[in-house]
PDB file with one MODEL, atoms N, CA, C and O in Angstrom:
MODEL        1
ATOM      1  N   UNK A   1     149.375 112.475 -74.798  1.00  0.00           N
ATOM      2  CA  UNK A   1     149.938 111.171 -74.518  1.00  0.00           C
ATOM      3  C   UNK A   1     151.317 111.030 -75.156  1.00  0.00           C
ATOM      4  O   UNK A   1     152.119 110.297 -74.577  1.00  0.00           O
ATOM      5  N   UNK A   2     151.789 111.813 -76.590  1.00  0.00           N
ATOM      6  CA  UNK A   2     152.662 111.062 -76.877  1.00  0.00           C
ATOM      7  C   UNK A   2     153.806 111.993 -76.383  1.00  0.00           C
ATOM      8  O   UNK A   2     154.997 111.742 -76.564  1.00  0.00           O
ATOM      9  N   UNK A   3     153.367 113.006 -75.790  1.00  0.00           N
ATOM     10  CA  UNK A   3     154.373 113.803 -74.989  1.00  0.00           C
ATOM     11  C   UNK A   3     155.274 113.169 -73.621  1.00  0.00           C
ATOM     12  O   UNK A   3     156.436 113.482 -73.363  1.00  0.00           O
ATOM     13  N   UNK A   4     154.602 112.409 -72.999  1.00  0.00           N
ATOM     14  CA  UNK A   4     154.575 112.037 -72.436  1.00  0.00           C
ATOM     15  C   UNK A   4     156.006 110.366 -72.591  1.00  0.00           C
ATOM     16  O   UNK A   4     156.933 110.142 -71.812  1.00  0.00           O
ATOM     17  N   UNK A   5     155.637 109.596 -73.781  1.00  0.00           N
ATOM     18  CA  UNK A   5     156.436 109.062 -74.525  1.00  0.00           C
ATOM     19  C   UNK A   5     157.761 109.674 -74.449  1.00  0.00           C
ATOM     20  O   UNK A   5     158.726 109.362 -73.751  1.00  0.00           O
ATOM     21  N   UNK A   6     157.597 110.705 -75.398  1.00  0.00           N
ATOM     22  CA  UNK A   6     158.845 111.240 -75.857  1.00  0.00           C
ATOM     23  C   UNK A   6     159.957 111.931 -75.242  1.00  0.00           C
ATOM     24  O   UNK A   6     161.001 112.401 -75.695  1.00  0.00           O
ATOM     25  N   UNK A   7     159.254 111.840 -73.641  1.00  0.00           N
ATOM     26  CA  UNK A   7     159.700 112.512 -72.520  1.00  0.00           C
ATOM     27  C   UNK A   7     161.182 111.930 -72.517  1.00  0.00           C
ATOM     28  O   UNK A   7     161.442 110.835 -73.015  1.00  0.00           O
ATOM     29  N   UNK A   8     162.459 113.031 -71.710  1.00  0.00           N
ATOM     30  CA  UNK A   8     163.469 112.637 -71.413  1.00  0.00           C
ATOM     31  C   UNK A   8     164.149 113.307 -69.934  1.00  0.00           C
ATOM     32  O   UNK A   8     164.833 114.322 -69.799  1.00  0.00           O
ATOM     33  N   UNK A   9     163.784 112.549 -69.149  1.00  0.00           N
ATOM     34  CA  UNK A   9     164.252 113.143 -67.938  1.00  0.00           C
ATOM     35  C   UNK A   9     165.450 113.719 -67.449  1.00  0.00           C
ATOM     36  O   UNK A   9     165.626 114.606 -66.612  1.00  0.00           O
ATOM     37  N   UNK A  10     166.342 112.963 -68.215  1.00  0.00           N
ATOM     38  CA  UNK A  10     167.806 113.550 -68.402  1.00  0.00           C
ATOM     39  C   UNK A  10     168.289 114.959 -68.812  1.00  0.00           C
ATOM     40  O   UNK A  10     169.370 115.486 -68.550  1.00  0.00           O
ATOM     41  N   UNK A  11     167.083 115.528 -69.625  1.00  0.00           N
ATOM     42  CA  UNK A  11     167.725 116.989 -70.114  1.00  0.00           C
ATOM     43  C   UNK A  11     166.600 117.636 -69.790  1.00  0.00           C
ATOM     44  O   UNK A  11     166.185 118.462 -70.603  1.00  0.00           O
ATOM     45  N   UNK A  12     165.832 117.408 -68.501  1.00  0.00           N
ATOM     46  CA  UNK A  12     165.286 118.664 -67.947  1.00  0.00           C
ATOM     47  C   UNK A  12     165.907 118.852 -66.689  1.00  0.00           C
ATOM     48  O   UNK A  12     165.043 119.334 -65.956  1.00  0.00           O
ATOM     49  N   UNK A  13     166.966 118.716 -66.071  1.00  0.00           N
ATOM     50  CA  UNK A  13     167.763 119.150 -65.111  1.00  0.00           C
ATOM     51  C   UNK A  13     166.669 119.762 -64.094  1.00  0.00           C
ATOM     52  O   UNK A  13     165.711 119.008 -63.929  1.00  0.00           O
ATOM     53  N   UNK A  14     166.621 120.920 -63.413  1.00  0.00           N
ATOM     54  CA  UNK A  14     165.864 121.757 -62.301  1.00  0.00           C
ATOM     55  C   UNK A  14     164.679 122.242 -63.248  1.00  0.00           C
ATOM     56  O   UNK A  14     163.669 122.692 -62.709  1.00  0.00           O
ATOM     57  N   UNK A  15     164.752 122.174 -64.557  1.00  0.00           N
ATOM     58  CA  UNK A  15     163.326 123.256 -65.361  1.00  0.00           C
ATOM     59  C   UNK A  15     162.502 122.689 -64.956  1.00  0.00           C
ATOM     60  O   UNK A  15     162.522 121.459 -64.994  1.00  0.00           O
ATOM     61  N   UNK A  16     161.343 123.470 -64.349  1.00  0.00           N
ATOM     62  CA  UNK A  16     159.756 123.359 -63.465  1.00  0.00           C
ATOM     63  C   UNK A  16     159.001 124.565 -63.587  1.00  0.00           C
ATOM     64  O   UNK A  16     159.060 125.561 -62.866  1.00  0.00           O
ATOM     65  N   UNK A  17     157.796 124.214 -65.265  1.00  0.00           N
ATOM     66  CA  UNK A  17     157.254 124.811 -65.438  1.00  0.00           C
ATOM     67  C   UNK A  17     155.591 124.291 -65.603  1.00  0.00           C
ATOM     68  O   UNK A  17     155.288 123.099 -65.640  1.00  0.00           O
ATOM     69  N   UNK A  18     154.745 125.242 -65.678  1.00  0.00           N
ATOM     70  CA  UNK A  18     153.475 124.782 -66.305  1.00  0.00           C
ATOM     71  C   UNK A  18     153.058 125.182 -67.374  1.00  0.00           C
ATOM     72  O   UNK A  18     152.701 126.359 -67.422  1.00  0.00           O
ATOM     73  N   UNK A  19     152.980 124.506 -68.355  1.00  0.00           N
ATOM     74  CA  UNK A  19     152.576 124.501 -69.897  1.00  0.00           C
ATOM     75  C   UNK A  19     151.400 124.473 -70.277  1.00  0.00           C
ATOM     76  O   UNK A  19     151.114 123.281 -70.171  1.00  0.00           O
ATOM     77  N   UNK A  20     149.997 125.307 -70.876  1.00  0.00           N
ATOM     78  CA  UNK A  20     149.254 125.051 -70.968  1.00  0.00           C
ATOM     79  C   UNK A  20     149.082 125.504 -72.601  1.00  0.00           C
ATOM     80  O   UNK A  20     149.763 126.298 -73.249  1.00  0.00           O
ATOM     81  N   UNK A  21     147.908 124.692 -73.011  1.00  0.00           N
ATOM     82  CA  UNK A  21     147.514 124.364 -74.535  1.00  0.00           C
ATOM     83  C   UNK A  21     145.947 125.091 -74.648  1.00  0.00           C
ATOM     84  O   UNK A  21     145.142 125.013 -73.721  1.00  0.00           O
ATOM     85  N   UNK A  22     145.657 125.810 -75.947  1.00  0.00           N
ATOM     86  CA  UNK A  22     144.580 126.042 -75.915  1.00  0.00           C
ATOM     87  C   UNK A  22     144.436 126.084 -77.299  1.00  0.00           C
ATOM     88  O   UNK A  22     144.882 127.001 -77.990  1.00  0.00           O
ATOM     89  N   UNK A  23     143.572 124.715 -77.905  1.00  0.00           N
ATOM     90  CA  UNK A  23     143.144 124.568 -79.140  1.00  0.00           C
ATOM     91  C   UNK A  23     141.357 124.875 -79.261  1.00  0.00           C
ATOM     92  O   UNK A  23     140.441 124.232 -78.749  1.00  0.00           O
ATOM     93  N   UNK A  24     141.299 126.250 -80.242  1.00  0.00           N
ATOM     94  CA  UNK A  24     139.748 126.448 -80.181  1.00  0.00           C
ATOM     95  C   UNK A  24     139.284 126.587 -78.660  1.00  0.00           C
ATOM     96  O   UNK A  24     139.805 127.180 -77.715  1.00  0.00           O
ATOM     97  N   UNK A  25     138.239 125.907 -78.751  1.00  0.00           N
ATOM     98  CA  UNK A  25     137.307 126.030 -76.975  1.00  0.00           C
ATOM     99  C   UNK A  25     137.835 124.734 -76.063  1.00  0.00           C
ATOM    100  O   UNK A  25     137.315 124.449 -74.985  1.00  0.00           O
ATOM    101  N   UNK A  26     138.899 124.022 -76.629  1.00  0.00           N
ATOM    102  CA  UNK A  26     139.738 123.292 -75.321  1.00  0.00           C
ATOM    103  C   UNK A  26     141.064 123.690 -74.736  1.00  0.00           C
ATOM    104  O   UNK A  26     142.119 123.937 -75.320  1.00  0.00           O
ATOM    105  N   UNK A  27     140.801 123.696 -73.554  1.00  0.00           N
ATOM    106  CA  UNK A  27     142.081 123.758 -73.030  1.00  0.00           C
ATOM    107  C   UNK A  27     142.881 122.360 -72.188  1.00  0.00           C
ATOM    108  O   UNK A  27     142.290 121.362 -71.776  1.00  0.00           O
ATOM    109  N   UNK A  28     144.055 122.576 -72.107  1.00  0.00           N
ATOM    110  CA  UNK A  28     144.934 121.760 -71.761  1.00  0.00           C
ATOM    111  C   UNK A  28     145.905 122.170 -70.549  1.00  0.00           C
ATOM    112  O   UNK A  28     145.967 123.397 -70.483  1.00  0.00           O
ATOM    113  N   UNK A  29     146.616 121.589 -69.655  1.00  0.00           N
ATOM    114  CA  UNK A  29     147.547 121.777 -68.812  1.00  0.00           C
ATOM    115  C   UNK A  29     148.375 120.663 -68.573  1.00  0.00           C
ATOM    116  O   UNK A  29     147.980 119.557 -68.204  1.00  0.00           O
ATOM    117  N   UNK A  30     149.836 121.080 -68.854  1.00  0.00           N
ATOM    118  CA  UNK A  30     150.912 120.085 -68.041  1.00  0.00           C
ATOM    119  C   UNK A  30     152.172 120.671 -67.060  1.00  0.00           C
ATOM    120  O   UNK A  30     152.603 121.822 -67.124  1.00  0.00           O
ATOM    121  N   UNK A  31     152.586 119.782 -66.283  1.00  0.00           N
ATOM    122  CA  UNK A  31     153.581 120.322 -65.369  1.00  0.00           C
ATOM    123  C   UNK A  31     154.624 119.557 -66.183  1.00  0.00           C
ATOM    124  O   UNK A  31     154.648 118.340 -66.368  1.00  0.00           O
ATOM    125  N   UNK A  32     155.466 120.458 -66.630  1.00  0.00           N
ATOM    126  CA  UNK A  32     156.774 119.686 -67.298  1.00  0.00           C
ATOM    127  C   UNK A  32     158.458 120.137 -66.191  1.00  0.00           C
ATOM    128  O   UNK A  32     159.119 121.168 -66.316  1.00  0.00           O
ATOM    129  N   UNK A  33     158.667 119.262 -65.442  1.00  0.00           N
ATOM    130  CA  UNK A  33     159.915 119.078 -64.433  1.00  0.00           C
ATOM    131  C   UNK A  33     160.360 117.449 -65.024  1.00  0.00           C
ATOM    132  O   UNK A  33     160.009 116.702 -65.938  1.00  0.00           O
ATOM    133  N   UNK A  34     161.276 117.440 -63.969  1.00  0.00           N
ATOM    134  CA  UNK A  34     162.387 116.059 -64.306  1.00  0.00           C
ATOM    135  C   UNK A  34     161.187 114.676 -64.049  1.00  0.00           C
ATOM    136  O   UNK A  34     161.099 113.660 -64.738  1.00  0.00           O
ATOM    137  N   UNK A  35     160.529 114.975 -63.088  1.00  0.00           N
ATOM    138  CA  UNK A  35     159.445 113.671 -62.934  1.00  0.00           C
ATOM    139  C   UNK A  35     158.498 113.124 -64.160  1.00  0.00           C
ATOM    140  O   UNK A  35     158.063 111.976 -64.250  1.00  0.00           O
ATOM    141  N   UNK A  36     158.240 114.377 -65.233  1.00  0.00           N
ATOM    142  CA  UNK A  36     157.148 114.412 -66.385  1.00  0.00           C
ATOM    143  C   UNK A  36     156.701 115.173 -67.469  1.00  0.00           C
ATOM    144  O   UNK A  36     157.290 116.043 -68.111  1.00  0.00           O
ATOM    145  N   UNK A  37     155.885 114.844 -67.549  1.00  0.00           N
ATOM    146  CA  UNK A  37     155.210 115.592 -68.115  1.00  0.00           C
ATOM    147  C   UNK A  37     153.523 115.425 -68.505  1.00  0.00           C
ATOM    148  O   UNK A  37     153.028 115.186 -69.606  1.00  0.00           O
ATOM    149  N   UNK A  38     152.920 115.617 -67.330  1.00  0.00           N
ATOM    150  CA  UNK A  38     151.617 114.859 -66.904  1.00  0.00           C
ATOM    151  C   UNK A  38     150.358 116.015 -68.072  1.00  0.00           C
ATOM    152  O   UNK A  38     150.319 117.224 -67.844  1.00  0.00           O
ATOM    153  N   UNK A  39     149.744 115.587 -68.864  1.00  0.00           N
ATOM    154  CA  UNK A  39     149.017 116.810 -69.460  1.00  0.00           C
ATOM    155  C   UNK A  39     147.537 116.334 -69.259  1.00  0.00           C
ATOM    156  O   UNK A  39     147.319 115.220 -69.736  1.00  0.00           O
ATOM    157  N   UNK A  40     146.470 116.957 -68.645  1.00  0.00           N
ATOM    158  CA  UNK A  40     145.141 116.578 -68.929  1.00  0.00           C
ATOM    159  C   UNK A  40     144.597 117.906 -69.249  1.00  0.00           C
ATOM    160  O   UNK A  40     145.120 119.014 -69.127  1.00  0.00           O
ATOM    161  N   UNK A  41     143.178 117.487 -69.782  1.00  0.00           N
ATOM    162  CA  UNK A  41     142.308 118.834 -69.795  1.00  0.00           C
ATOM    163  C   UNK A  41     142.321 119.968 -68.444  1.00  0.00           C
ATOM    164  O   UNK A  41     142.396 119.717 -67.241  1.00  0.00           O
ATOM    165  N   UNK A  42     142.238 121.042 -69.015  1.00  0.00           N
ATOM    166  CA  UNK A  42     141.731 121.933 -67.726  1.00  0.00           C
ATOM    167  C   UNK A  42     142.291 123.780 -68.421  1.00  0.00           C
ATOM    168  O   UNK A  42     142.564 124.054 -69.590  1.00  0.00           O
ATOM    169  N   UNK A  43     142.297 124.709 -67.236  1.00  0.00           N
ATOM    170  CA  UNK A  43     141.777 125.994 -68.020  1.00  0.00           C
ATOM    171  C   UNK A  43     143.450 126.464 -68.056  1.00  0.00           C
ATOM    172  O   UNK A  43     144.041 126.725 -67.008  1.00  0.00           O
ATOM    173  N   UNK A  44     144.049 126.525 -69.261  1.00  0.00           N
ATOM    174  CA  UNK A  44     145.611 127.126 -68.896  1.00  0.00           C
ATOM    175  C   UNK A  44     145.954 128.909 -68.959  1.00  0.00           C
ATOM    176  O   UNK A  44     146.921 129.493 -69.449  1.00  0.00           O
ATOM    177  N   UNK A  45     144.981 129.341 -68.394  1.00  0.00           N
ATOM    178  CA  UNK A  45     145.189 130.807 -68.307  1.00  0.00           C
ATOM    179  C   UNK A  45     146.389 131.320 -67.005  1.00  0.00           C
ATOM    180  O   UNK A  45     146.852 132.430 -66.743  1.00  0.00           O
ATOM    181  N   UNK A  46     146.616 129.939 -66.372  1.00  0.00           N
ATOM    182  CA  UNK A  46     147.412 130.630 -65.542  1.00  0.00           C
ATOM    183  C   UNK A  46     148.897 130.117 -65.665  1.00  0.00           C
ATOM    184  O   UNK A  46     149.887 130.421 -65.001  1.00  0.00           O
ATOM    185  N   UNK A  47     148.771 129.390 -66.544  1.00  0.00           N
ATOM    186  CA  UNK A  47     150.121 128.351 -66.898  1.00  0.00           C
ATOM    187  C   UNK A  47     151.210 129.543 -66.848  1.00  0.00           C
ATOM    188  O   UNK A  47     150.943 130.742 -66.775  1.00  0.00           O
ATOM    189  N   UNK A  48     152.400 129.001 -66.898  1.00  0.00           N
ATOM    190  CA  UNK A  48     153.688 129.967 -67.195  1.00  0.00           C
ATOM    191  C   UNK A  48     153.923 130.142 -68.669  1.00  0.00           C
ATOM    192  O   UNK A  48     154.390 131.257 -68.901  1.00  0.00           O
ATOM    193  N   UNK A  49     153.751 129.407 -69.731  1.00  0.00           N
ATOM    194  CA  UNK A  49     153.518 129.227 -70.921  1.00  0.00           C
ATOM    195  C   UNK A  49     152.272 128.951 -71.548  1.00  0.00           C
ATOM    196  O   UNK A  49     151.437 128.347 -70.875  1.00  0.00           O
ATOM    197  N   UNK A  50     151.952 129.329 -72.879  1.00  0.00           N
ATOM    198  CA  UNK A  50     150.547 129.093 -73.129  1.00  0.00           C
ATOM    199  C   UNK A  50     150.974 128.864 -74.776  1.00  0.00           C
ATOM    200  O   UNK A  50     151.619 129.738 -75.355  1.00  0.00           O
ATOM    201  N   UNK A  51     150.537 127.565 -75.496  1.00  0.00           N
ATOM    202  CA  UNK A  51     150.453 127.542 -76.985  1.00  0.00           C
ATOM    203  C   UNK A  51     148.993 127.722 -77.608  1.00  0.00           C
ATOM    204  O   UNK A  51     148.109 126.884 -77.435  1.00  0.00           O
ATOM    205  N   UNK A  52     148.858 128.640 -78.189  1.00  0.00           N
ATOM    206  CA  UNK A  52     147.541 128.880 -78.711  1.00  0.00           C
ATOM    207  C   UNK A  52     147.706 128.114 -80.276  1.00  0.00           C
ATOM    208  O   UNK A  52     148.797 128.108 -80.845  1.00  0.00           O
ATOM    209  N   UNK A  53     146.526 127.501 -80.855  1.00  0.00           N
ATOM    210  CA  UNK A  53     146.628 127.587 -82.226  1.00  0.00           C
ATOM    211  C   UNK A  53     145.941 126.375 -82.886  1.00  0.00           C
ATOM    212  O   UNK A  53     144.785 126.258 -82.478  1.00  0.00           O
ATOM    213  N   UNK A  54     146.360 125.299 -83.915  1.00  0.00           N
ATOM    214  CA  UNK A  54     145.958 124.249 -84.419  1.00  0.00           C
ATOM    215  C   UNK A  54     147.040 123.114 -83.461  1.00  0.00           C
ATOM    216  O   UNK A  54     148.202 123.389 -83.162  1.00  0.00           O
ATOM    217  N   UNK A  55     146.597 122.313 -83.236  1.00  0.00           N
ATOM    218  CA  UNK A  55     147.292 121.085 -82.883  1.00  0.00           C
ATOM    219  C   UNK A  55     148.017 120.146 -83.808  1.00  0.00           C
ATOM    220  O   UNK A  55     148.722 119.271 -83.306  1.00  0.00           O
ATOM    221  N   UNK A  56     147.899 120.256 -85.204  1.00  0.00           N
ATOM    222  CA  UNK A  56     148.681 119.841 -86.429  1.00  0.00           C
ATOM    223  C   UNK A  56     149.709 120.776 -85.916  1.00  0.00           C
ATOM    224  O   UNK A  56     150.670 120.375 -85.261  1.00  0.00           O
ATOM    225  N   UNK A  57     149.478 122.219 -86.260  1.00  0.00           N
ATOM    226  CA  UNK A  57     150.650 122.902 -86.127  1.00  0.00           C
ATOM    227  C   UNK A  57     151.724 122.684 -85.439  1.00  0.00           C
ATOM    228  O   UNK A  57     152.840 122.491 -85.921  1.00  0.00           O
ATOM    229  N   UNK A  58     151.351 122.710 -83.906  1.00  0.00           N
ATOM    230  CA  UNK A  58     152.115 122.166 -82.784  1.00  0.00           C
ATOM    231  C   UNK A  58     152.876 120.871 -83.163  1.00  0.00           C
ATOM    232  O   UNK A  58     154.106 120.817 -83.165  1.00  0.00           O
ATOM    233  N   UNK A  59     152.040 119.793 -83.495  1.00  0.00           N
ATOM    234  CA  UNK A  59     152.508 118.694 -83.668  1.00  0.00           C
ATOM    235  C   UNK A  59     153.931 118.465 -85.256  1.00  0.00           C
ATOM    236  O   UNK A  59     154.591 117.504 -85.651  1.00  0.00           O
ATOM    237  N   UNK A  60     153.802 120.011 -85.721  1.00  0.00           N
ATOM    238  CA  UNK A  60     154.983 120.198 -86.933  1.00  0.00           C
ATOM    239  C   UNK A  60     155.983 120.693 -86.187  1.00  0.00           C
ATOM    240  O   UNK A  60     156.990 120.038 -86.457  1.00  0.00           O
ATOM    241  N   UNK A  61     156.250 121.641 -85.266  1.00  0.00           N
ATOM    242  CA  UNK A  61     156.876 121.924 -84.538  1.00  0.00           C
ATOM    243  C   UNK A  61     157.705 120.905 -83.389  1.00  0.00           C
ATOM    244  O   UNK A  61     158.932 120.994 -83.395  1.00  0.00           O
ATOM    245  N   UNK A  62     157.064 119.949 -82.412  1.00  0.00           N
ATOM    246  CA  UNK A  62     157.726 118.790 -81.954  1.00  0.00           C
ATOM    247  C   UNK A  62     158.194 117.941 -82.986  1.00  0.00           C
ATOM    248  O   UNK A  62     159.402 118.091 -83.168  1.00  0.00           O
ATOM    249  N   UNK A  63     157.741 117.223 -83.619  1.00  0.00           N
ATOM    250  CA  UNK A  63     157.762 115.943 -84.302  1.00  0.00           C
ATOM    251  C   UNK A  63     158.559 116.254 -85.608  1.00  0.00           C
ATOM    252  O   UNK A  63     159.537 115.675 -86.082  1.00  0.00           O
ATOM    253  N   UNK A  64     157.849 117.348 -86.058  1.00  0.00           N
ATOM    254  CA  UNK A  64     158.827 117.635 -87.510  1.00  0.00           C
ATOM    255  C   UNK A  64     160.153 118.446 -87.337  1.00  0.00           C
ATOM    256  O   UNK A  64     160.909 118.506 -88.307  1.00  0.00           O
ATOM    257  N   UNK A  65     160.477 119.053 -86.210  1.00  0.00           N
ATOM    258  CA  UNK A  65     161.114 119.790 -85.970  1.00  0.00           C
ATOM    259  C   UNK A  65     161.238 121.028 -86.868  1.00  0.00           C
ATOM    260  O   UNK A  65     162.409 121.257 -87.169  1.00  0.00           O
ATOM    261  N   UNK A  66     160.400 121.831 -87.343  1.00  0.00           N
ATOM    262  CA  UNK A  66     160.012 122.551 -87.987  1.00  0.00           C
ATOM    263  C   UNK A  66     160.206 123.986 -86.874  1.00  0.00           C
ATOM    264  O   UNK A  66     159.288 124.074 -86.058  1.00  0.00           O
ATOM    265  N   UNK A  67     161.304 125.094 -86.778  1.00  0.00           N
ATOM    266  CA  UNK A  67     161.250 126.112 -86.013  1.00  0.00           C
ATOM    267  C   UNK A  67     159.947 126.418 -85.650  1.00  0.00           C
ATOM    268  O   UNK A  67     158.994 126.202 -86.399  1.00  0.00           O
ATOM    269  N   UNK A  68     159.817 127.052 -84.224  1.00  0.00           N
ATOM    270  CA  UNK A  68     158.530 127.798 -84.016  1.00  0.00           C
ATOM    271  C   UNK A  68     158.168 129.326 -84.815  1.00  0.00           C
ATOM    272  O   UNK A  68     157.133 129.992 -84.792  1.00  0.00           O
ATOM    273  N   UNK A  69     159.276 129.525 -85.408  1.00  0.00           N
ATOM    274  CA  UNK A  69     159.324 131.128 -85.716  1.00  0.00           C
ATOM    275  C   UNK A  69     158.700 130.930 -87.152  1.00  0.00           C
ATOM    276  O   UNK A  69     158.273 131.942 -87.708  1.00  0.00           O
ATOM    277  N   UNK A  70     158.618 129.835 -87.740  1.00  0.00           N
ATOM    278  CA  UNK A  70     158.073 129.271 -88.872  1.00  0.00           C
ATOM    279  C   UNK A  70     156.951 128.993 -88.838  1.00  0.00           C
ATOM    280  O   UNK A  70     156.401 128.736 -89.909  1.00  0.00           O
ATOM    281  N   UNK A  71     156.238 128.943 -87.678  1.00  0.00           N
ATOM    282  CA  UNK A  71     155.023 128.276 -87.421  1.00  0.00           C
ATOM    283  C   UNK A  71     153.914 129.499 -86.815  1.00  0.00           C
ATOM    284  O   UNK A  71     152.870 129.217 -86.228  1.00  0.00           O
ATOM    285  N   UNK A  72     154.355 130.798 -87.077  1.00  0.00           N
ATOM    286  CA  UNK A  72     153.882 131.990 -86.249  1.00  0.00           C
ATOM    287  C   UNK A  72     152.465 131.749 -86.856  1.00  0.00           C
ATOM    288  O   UNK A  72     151.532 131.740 -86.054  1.00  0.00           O
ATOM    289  N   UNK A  73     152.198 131.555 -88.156  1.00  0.00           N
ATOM    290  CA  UNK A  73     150.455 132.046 -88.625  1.00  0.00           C
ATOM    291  C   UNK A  73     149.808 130.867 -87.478  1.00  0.00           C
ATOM    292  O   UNK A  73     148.928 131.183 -86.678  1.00  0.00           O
ATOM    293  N   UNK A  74     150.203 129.938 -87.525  1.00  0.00           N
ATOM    294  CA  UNK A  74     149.177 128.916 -86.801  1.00  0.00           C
ATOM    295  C   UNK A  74     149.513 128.491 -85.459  1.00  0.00           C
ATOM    296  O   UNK A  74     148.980 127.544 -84.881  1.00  0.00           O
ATOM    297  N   UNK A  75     150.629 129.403 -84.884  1.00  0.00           N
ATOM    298  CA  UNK A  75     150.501 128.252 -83.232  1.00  0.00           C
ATOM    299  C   UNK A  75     151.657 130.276 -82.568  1.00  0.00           C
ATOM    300  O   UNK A  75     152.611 130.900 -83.033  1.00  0.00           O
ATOM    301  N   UNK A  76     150.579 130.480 -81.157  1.00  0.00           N
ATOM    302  CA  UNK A  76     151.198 131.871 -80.438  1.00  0.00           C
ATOM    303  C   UNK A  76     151.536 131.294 -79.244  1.00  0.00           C
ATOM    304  O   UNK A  76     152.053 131.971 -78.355  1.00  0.00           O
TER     305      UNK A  76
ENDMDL
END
């Protein structure tokens, strides 16, 4: 949800991808283009991207702006 918020349509120009999340035994999927960034449950093995890991983690990485290359033990 709060991805969704924080969304800015302005600086995704043509990028049209599918993003999928996989924390433990849930998975996640979103289509992130200029229209959104719509995320519900579902299986992201086929996404174009895939974040594996803790969802704190992730959430240090957006929010804290904390590099991803910093974040390697807990989010692939």
């Amino acid at each position: 949800l709060s991805f969704r918020t924080m969304f800015d349509p302005e600086i995704m120009g043509d990028f049209d991808a599918t993003i999928g999340f996989r924390f433990g035994p849930d998975g996640y999927v979103g289509r992130l283009n200029a229209a959104g960034f719509p995320v519900a449950r579902g299986d992201p093995d086929s996404a174009d991207a895939t974040f594996t890991g803790e969802p704190n983690v992730l959430a240090a990485a957006v929010y804290g702006r904390i590099p991803f290359e910093q974040l390697e033990e807990g989010l692939k």
